[in-house]
Amino acid sequence: MTTLPITISPEVAAALEAGRPVVALETTIVTHGMPPPDNLQTALAAEAAIRAEGAVPATIAVIDGRIHVGLSPEALAALAATEGVLKLSRADLAWALAIGATGSTTVAATMICARAAGIAVFATGGIGGVHRGVEESLDISADLTELAETPVTVVSAGAKAILDLPRTLEALETRGVPVIGWRTRRFPAFWSRDSGLPVPLTAEDEGQIARAHRMRAALGLPGGQLVCNPIPEAAEIPLAEIAPAIAAAEAEARAQAIAGKALTPFLLARINAITAGRALAANRALVLANARLGARIAVAMARCGRPS
Ligand code: PSU
Ligand code: MN
């Protein structure tokens, strides 16, 4: 058997050993989701937000062919400053480990690594989903498949309105992924608190989410849960205001034939530019809010015993 090349930081390992709350964080948002210096600042602020709630942050990346769970500030800064870092998802994670590559992890790859380390909660910005024009492109993020297969509770601000949101919700339903609004009955759309669509389930407290995670394990169900935390009101960009920026970015992507892995980073960068940084500020605010909620869910899970 090949042993998995994984390094868990001493702080994260000690917390997991003692059954203390741990929250995983992804790094594609650092390398492909935000420009410097906001990318590193946001990543460090998310770690601080998790600590402030009494949990331990575990930022995940692949460095020289090893999974690292819990990055030093130096390692995180180096990743944030490197250009051309690979964006690793389910399809490329094993390959990157086999050839000794360095890469950031998407929601899907971060879930795989979190599970390997024994971490049950993960906070991100927004998940990937079904892209608009899926009839032509067949572009559906591997994040949806991973949510169906890997038992990690993912805290997001919903899915970006650059996606086909009704189809994204249908795909999650088909795959048996619980989509849980945090104190809302509306499916949030990343920069906006309300996508115009209802969310299937609503949680009023962290304990409900922690218990549902364990109940899925008791049922023998694979897969995780998607928690949808609406962006804080002060930072929100209502759908009607962000829609023209999305449409413009999409038109540019079509004109330049941007597709596949490059599409999400391209659209995010264009929308940040078109909104003169307002979308970036919103992105930062929602990541921090998700980190805080993820930590509170991890605390609730630790209270009801070790996650399984
Ligand atoms: N949300 C963000 N910024 C990002 C992403 C999500 O605010 O950079 C990343 C996540 O890592 C997610 C990925 O898993 O985009 C989805 O990419 P794709 O659509 O290629 O699966
Ligand atoms: Mn894709």
PDB file of N, CA and C in Angstrom, residues 122-201:
ATOM      1  N   PHE A 122     -15.403  22.546   7.341  1.00  0.00           N
ATOM      2  CA  PHE A 122     -14.561  23.281   6.394  1.00  0.00           C
ATOM      3  C   PHE A 122     -15.296  24.562   6.007  1.00  0.00           C
ATOM      4  N   ALA A 123     -14.596  25.687   6.083  1.00  0.00           N
ATOM      5  CA  ALA A 123     -15.210  26.977   5.711  1.00  0.00           C
ATOM      6  C   ALA A 123     -14.578  27.498   4.429  1.00  0.00           C
ATOM      7  N   THR A 124     -15.418  27.971   3.514  1.00  0.00           N
ATOM      8  CA  THR A 124     -14.944  28.498   2.232  1.00  0.00           C
ATOM      9  C   THR A 124     -15.730  29.758   1.882  1.00  0.00           C
ATOM     10  N   GLY A 125     -15.575  30.234   0.624  1.00  0.00           N
ATOM     11  CA  GLY A 125     -16.354  31.368   0.159  1.00  0.00           C
ATOM     12  C   GLY A 125     -17.641  30.855  -0.466  1.00  0.00           C
ATOM     13  N   GLY A 126     -17.518  30.472  -1.731  1.00  0.00           N
ATOM     14  CA  GLY A 126     -18.673  29.883  -2.410  1.00  0.00           C
ATOM     15  C   GLY A 126     -18.244  28.579  -3.056  1.00  0.00           C
ATOM     16  N   ILE A 127     -19.168  27.660  -3.233  1.00  0.00           N
ATOM     17  CA  ILE A 127     -18.808  26.398  -3.882  1.00  0.00           C
ATOM     18  C   ILE A 127     -18.917  26.552  -5.404  1.00  0.00           C
ATOM     19  N   GLY A 128     -18.237  25.667  -6.109  1.00  0.00           N
ATOM     20  CA  GLY A 128     -18.453  25.558  -7.547  1.00  0.00           C
ATOM     21  C   GLY A 128     -19.782  24.863  -7.790  1.00  0.00           C
ATOM     22  N   GLY A 129     -20.327  24.992  -9.005  1.00  0.00           N
ATOM     23  CA  GLY A 129     -21.628  24.368  -9.281  1.00  0.00           C
ATOM     24  C   GLY A 129     -21.823  24.131 -10.757  1.00  0.00           C
ATOM     25  N   VAL A 130     -23.070  24.162 -11.155  1.00  0.00           N
ATOM     26  CA  VAL A 130     -23.414  23.972 -12.570  1.00  0.00           C
ATOM     27  C   VAL A 130     -23.263  25.326 -13.265  1.00  0.00           C
ATOM     28  N   HIS A 131     -22.412  25.368 -14.288  1.00  0.00           N
ATOM     29  CA  HIS A 131     -22.209  26.642 -14.986  1.00  0.00           C
ATOM     30  C   HIS A 131     -23.360  26.939 -15.942  1.00  0.00           C
ATOM     31  N   ARG A 132     -23.605  28.232 -16.144  1.00  0.00           N
ATOM     32  CA  ARG A 132     -24.584  28.637 -17.153  1.00  0.00           C
ATOM     33  C   ARG A 132     -24.102  28.121 -18.504  1.00  0.00           C
ATOM     34  N   GLY A 133     -25.021  27.704 -19.320  1.00  0.00           N
ATOM     35  CA  GLY A 133     -24.648  27.154 -20.626  1.00  0.00           C
ATOM     36  C   GLY A 133     -24.170  25.715 -20.523  1.00  0.00           C
ATOM     37  N   VAL A 134     -24.558  25.047 -19.435  1.00  0.00           N
ATOM     38  CA  VAL A 134     -24.131  23.650 -19.214  1.00  0.00           C
ATOM     39  C   VAL A 134     -24.546  22.735 -20.367  1.00  0.00           C
ATOM     40  N   GLU A 135     -25.643  23.107 -21.061  1.00  0.00           N
ATOM     41  CA  GLU A 135     -26.119  22.270 -22.182  1.00  0.00           C
ATOM     42  C   GLU A 135     -25.033  22.135 -23.235  1.00  0.00           C
ATOM     43  N   GLU A 136     -24.263  23.223 -23.399  1.00  0.00           N
ATOM     44  CA  GLU A 136     -23.180  23.231 -24.385  1.00  0.00           C
ATOM     45  C   GLU A 136     -21.887  22.683 -23.799  1.00  0.00           C
ATOM     46  N   SER A 137     -21.549  23.169 -22.597  1.00  0.00           N
ATOM     47  CA  SER A 137     -20.190  22.944 -22.066  1.00  0.00           C
ATOM     48  C   SER A 137     -20.073  21.695 -21.197  1.00  0.00           C
ATOM     49  N   LEU A 138     -21.185  21.220 -20.628  1.00  0.00           N
ATOM     50  CA  LEU A 138     -21.168  20.137 -19.630  1.00  0.00           C
ATOM     51  C   LEU A 138     -20.346  20.500 -18.399  1.00  0.00           C
ATOM     52  N   ASP A 139     -20.135  21.797 -18.138  1.00  0.00           N
ATOM     53  CA  ASP A 139     -19.269  22.231 -17.040  1.00  0.00           C
ATOM     54  C   ASP A 139     -20.027  22.215 -15.719  1.00  0.00           C
ATOM     55  N   ILE A 140     -19.763  21.176 -14.939  1.00  0.00           N
ATOM     56  CA  ILE A 140     -20.336  21.045 -13.594  1.00  0.00           C
ATOM     57  C   ILE A 140     -19.176  20.817 -12.640  1.00  0.00           C
ATOM     58  N   SER A 141     -19.050  21.654 -11.629  1.00  0.00           N
ATOM     59  CA  SER A 141     -17.896  21.564 -10.722  1.00  0.00           C
ATOM     60  C   SER A 141     -17.859  20.222 -10.001  1.00  0.00           C
ATOM     61  N   ALA A 142     -16.639  19.710  -9.848  1.00  0.00           N
ATOM     62  CA  ALA A 142     -16.430  18.483  -9.059  1.00  0.00           C
ATOM     63  C   ALA A 142     -16.793  18.703  -7.588  1.00  0.00           C
ATOM     64  N   ASP A 143     -16.962  19.963  -7.174  1.00  0.00           N
ATOM     65  CA  ASP A 143     -17.379  20.229  -5.788  1.00  0.00           C
ATOM     66  C   ASP A 143     -18.703  19.522  -5.467  1.00  0.00           C
ATOM     67  N   LEU A 144     -19.602  19.453  -6.450  1.00  0.00           N
ATOM     68  CA  LEU A 144     -20.919  18.846  -6.195  1.00  0.00           C
ATOM     69  C   LEU A 144     -20.788  17.348  -5.948  1.00  0.00           C
ATOM     70  N   THR A 145     -19.964  16.683  -6.742  1.00  0.00           N
ATOM     71  CA  THR A 145     -19.732  15.248  -6.567  1.00  0.00           C
ATOM     72  C   THR A 145     -19.088  14.992  -5.207  1.00  0.00           C
ATOM     73  N   GLU A 146     -18.163  15.850  -4.851  1.00  0.00           N
ATOM     74  CA  GLU A 146     -17.444  15.647  -3.585  1.00  0.00           C
ATOM     75  C   GLU A 146     -18.395  15.789  -2.404  1.00  0.00           C
ATOM     76  N   LEU A 147     -19.288  16.775  -2.485  1.00  0.00           N
ATOM     77  CA  LEU A 147     -20.271  16.943  -1.408  1.00  0.00           C
ATOM     78  C   LEU A 147     -21.126  15.688  -1.260  1.00  0.00           C
ATOM     79  N   ALA A 148     -21.330  14.987  -2.370  1.00  0.00           N
ATOM     80  CA  ALA A 148     -22.142  13.772  -2.328  1.00  0.00           C
ATOM     81  C   ALA A 148     -21.371  12.589  -1.755  1.00  0.00           C
ATOM     82  N   GLU A 149     -20.043  12.666  -1.748  1.00  0.00           N
ATOM     83  CA  GLU A 149     -19.253  11.477  -1.413  1.00  0.00           C
ATOM     84  C   GLU A 149     -18.420  11.582  -0.153  1.00  0.00           C
ATOM     85  N   THR A 150     -18.071  12.787   0.258  1.00  0.00           N
ATOM     86  CA  THR A 150     -17.093  12.947   1.346  1.00  0.00           C
ATOM     87  C   THR A 150     -17.746  13.627   2.542  1.00  0.00           C
ATOM     88  N   PRO A 151     -17.676  12.980   3.713  1.00  0.00           N
ATOM     89  CA  PRO A 151     -18.448  13.450   4.872  1.00  0.00           C
ATOM     90  C   PRO A 151     -17.837  14.642   5.597  1.00  0.00           C
ATOM     91  N   VAL A 152     -17.884  15.787   4.937  1.00  0.00           N
ATOM     92  CA  VAL A 152     -17.384  17.025   5.545  1.00  0.00           C
ATOM     93  C   VAL A 152     -18.506  18.059   5.442  1.00  0.00           C
ATOM     94  N   THR A 153     -18.758  18.787   6.512  1.00  0.00           N
ATOM     95  CA  THR A 153     -19.742  19.874   6.490  1.00  0.00           C
ATOM     96  C   THR A 153     -19.043  21.143   6.005  1.00  0.00           C
ATOM     97  N   VAL A 154     -19.541  21.676   4.883  1.00  0.00           N
ATOM     98  CA  VAL A 154     -18.902  22.806   4.209  1.00  0.00           C
ATOM     99  C   VAL A 154     -19.734  24.066   4.436  1.00  0.00           C
ATOM    100  N   VAL A 155     -19.097  25.090   4.998  1.00  0.00           N
ATOM    101  CA  VAL A 155     -19.796  26.357   5.239  1.00  0.00           C
ATOM    102  C   VAL A 155     -19.447  27.320   4.111  1.00  0.00           C
ATOM    103  N   SER A 156     -20.469  27.768   3.386  1.00  0.00           N
ATOM    104  CA  SER A 156     -20.287  28.617   2.211  1.00  0.00           C
ATOM    105  C   SER A 156     -21.247  29.794   2.300  1.00  0.00           C
ATOM    106  N   ALA A 157     -21.109  30.721   1.337  1.00  0.00           N
ATOM    107  CA  ALA A 157     -22.106  31.792   1.216  1.00  0.00           C
ATOM    108  C   ALA A 157     -23.055  31.450   0.073  1.00  0.00           C
ATOM    109  N   GLY A 158     -23.285  30.153  -0.114  1.00  0.00           N
ATOM    110  CA  GLY A 158     -24.105  29.690  -1.229  1.00  0.00           C
ATOM    111  C   GLY A 158     -23.231  29.509  -2.452  1.00  0.00           C
ATOM    112  N   ALA A 159     -23.789  29.708  -3.615  1.00  0.00           N
ATOM    113  CA  ALA A 159     -23.017  29.575  -4.848  1.00  0.00           C
ATOM    114  C   ALA A 159     -23.099  30.893  -5.597  1.00  0.00           C
ATOM    115  N   LYS A 160     -22.024  31.190  -6.326  1.00  0.00           N
ATOM    116  CA  LYS A 160     -21.960  32.478  -7.017  1.00  0.00           C
ATOM    117  C   LYS A 160     -23.012  32.569  -8.103  1.00  0.00           C
ATOM    118  N   ALA A 161     -23.497  33.784  -8.290  1.00  0.00           N
ATOM    119  CA  ALA A 161     -24.504  34.002  -9.323  1.00  0.00           C
ATOM    120  C   ALA A 161     -23.920  33.911 -10.725  1.00  0.00           C
ATOM    121  N   ILE A 162     -22.614  33.618 -10.834  1.00  0.00           N
ATOM    122  CA  ILE A 162     -22.060  33.313 -12.164  1.00  0.00           C
ATOM    123  C   ILE A 162     -22.491  31.916 -12.599  1.00  0.00           C
ATOM    124  N   LEU A 163     -23.083  31.163 -11.665  1.00  0.00           N
ATOM    125  CA  LEU A 163     -23.504  29.798 -11.968  1.00  0.00           C
ATOM    126  C   LEU A 163     -24.991  29.771 -12.327  1.00  0.00           C
ATOM    127  N   ASP A 164     -25.433  28.625 -12.809  1.00  0.00           N
ATOM    128  CA  ASP A 164     -26.859  28.377 -13.011  1.00  0.00           C
ATOM    129  C   ASP A 164     -27.384  27.878 -11.664  1.00  0.00           C
ATOM    130  N   LEU A 165     -27.945  28.791 -10.875  1.00  0.00           N
ATOM    131  CA  LEU A 165     -28.286  28.430  -9.488  1.00  0.00           C
ATOM    132  C   LEU A 165     -29.436  27.431  -9.383  1.00  0.00           C
ATOM    133  N   PRO A 166     -30.525  27.571 -10.178  1.00  0.00           N
ATOM    134  CA  PRO A 166     -31.572  26.538 -10.081  1.00  0.00           C
ATOM    135  C   PRO A 166     -31.028  25.145 -10.405  1.00  0.00           C
ATOM    136  N   ARG A 167     -30.193  25.041 -11.428  1.00  0.00           N
ATOM    137  CA  ARG A 167     -29.637  23.730 -11.780  1.00  0.00           C
ATOM    138  C   ARG A 167     -28.631  23.248 -10.735  1.00  0.00           C
ATOM    139  N   THR A 168     -27.902  24.187 -10.123  1.00  0.00           N
ATOM    140  CA  THR A 168     -26.959  23.792  -9.064  1.00  0.00           C
ATOM    141  C   THR A 168     -27.731  23.170  -7.897  1.00  0.00           C
ATOM    142  N   LEU A 169     -28.855  23.791  -7.523  1.00  0.00           N
ATOM    143  CA  LEU A 169     -29.669  23.235  -6.434  1.00  0.00           C
ATOM    144  C   LEU A 169     -30.246  21.877  -6.815  1.00  0.00           C
ATOM    145  N   GLU A 170     -30.692  21.735  -8.075  1.00  0.00           N
ATOM    146  CA  GLU A 170     -31.226  20.439  -8.524  1.00  0.00           C
ATOM    147  C   GLU A 170     -30.155  19.362  -8.464  1.00  0.00           C
ATOM    148  N   ALA A 171     -28.939  19.718  -8.907  1.00  0.00           N
ATOM    149  CA  ALA A 171     -27.838  18.740  -8.922  1.00  0.00           C
ATOM    150  C   ALA A 171     -27.505  18.300  -7.493  1.00  0.00           C
ATOM    151  N   LEU A 172     -27.553  19.239  -6.545  1.00  0.00           N
ATOM    152  CA  LEU A 172     -27.284  18.884  -5.147  1.00  0.00           C
ATOM    153  C   LEU A 172     -28.372  17.960  -4.609  1.00  0.00           C
ATOM    154  N   GLU A 173     -29.620  18.279  -4.957  1.00  0.00           N
ATOM    155  CA  GLU A 173     -30.759  17.450  -4.527  1.00  0.00           C
ATOM    156  C   GLU A 173     -30.623  16.028  -5.077  1.00  0.00           C
ATOM    157  N   THR A 174     -30.306  15.915  -6.364  1.00  0.00           N
ATOM    158  CA  THR A 174     -30.148  14.599  -6.997  1.00  0.00           C
ATOM    159  C   THR A 174     -29.060  13.785  -6.308  1.00  0.00           C
ATOM    160  N   ARG A 175     -27.980  14.469  -5.927  1.00  0.00           N
ATOM    161  CA  ARG A 175     -26.846  13.782  -5.300  1.00  0.00           C
ATOM    162  C   ARG A 175     -27.051  13.557  -3.806  1.00  0.00           C
ATOM    163  N   GLY A 176     -28.190  13.990  -3.289  1.00  0.00           N
ATOM    164  CA  GLY A 176     -28.499  13.746  -1.873  1.00  0.00           C
ATOM    165  C   GLY A 176     -27.714  14.610  -0.910  1.00  0.00           C
ATOM    166  N   VAL A 177     -27.379  15.818  -1.341  1.00  0.00           N
ATOM    167  CA  VAL A 177     -26.623  16.717  -0.458  1.00  0.00           C
ATOM    168  C   VAL A 177     -27.591  17.654   0.271  1.00  0.00           C
ATOM    169  N   PRO A 178     -27.605  17.630   1.603  1.00  0.00           N
ATOM    170  CA  PRO A 178     -28.451  18.575   2.314  1.00  0.00           C
ATOM    171  C   PRO A 178     -27.925  19.999   2.146  1.00  0.00           C
ATOM    172  N   VAL A 179     -28.807  20.896   1.728  1.00  0.00           N
ATOM    173  CA  VAL A 179     -28.444  22.306   1.553  1.00  0.00           C
ATOM    174  C   VAL A 179     -29.173  23.079   2.643  1.00  0.00           C
ATOM    175  N   ILE A 180     -28.405  23.616   3.581  1.00  0.00           N
ATOM    176  CA  ILE A 180     -28.957  24.153   4.821  1.00  0.00           C
ATOM    177  C   ILE A 180     -28.713  25.656   4.906  1.00  0.00           C
ATOM    178  N   GLY A 181     -29.774  26.441   4.869  1.00  0.00           N
ATOM    179  CA  GLY A 181     -29.644  27.881   5.045  1.00  0.00           C
ATOM    180  C   GLY A 181     -29.394  28.184   6.511  1.00  0.00           C
ATOM    181  N   TRP A 182     -28.436  29.077   6.756  1.00  0.00           N
ATOM    182  CA  TRP A 182     -28.151  29.469   8.141  1.00  0.00           C
ATOM    183  C   TRP A 182     -29.079  30.617   8.516  1.00  0.00           C
ATOM    184  N   ARG A 183     -30.078  30.319   9.313  1.00  0.00           N
ATOM    185  CA  ARG A 183     -31.062  31.312   9.757  1.00  0.00           C
ATOM    186  C   ARG A 183     -31.689  32.056   8.577  1.00  0.00           C
ATOM    187  N   THR A 184     -31.872  31.355   7.464  1.00  0.00           N
ATOM    188  CA  THR A 184     -32.547  31.953   6.311  1.00  0.00           C
ATOM    189  C   THR A 184     -33.322  30.873   5.567  1.00  0.00           C
ATOM    190  N   ARG A 185     -34.379  31.300   4.887  1.00  0.00           N
ATOM    191  CA  ARG A 185     -35.143  30.374   4.047  1.00  0.00           C
ATOM    192  C   ARG A 185     -34.822  30.595   2.577  1.00  0.00           C
ATOM    193  N   ARG A 186     -33.880  31.468   2.307  1.00  0.00           N
ATOM    194  CA  ARG A 186     -33.503  31.794   0.932  1.00  0.00           C
ATOM    195  C   ARG A 186     -32.118  31.249   0.632  1.00  0.00           C
ATOM    196  N   PHE A 187     -31.917  30.781  -0.596  1.00  0.00           N
ATOM    197  CA  PHE A 187     -30.595  30.316  -1.006  1.00  0.00           C
ATOM    198  C   PHE A 187     -29.740  31.554  -1.304  1.00  0.00           C
ATOM    199  N   PRO A 188     -28.649  31.756  -0.550  1.00  0.00           N
ATOM    200  CA  PRO A 188     -27.839  32.950  -0.807  1.00  0.00           C
ATOM    201  C   PRO A 188     -26.971  32.781  -2.053  1.00  0.00           C
ATOM    202  N   ALA A 189     -26.627  33.900  -2.679  1.00  0.00           N
ATOM    203  CA  ALA A 189     -25.847  33.863  -3.921  1.00  0.00           C
ATOM    204  C   ALA A 189     -24.542  34.643  -3.749  1.00  0.00           C
ATOM    205  N   PHE A 190     -23.735  34.206  -2.780  1.00  0.00           N
ATOM    206  CA  PHE A 190     -22.392  34.726  -2.611  1.00  0.00           C
ATOM    207  C   PHE A 190     -22.413  36.218  -2.301  1.00  0.00           C
ATOM    208  N   TRP A 191     -22.294  37.083  -3.305  1.00  0.00           N
ATOM    209  CA  TRP A 191     -22.279  38.531  -3.059  1.00  0.00           C
ATOM    210  C   TRP A 191     -23.635  39.038  -2.585  1.00  0.00           C
ATOM    211  N   SER A 192     -24.698  38.279  -2.820  1.00  0.00           N
ATOM    212  CA  SER A 192     -26.069  38.712  -2.501  1.00  0.00           C
ATOM    213  C   SER A 192     -26.677  37.759  -1.472  1.00  0.00           C
ATOM    214  N   ARG A 193     -27.507  38.308  -0.595  1.00  0.00           N
ATOM    215  CA  ARG A 193     -28.088  37.484   0.467  1.00  0.00           C
ATOM    216  C   ARG A 193     -29.199  36.577  -0.050  1.00  0.00           C
ATOM    217  N   ASP A 194     -29.793  36.960  -1.190  1.00  0.00           N
ATOM    218  CA  ASP A 194     -30.948  36.201  -1.686  1.00  0.00           C
ATOM    219  C   ASP A 194     -30.830  35.996  -3.188  1.00  0.00           C
ATOM    220  N   SER A 195     -30.788  34.732  -3.605  1.00  0.00           N
ATOM    221  CA  SER A 195     -30.693  34.414  -5.032  1.00  0.00           C
ATOM    222  C   SER A 195     -32.054  34.490  -5.709  1.00  0.00           C
ATOM    223  N   GLY A 196     -33.115  34.646  -4.892  1.00  0.00           N
ATOM    224  CA  GLY A 196     -34.464  34.558  -5.441  1.00  0.00           C
ATOM    225  C   GLY A 196     -35.008  33.142  -5.382  1.00  0.00           C
ATOM    226  N   LEU A 197     -34.200  32.214  -4.872  1.00  0.00           N
ATOM    227  CA  LEU A 197     -34.611  30.816  -4.774  1.00  0.00           C
ATOM    228  C   LEU A 197     -34.719  30.415  -3.303  1.00  0.00           C
ATOM    229  N   PRO A 198     -35.645  29.506  -2.978  1.00  0.00           N
ATOM    230  CA  PRO A 198     -35.708  29.028  -1.598  1.00  0.00           C
ATOM    231  C   PRO A 198     -34.573  28.045  -1.316  1.00  0.00           C
ATOM    232  N   VAL A 199     -34.184  27.942  -0.053  1.00  0.00           N
ATOM    233  CA  VAL A 199     -33.195  26.939   0.345  1.00  0.00           C
ATOM    234  C   VAL A 199     -33.972  25.772   0.963  1.00  0.00           C
ATOM    235  N   PRO A 200     -33.578  24.529   0.671  1.00  0.00           N
ATOM    236  CA  PRO A 200     -34.399  23.391   1.109  1.00  0.00           C
ATOM    237  C   PRO A 200     -34.541  23.256   2.624  1.00  0.00           C
ATOM    238  N   LEU A 201     -33.473  23.533   3.386  1.00  0.00           N
ATOM    239  CA  LEU A 201     -33.489  23.321   4.836  1.00  0.00           C
ATOM    240  C   LEU A 201     -33.006  24.596   5.525  1.00  0.00           C
TER     241      LEU A 201
END
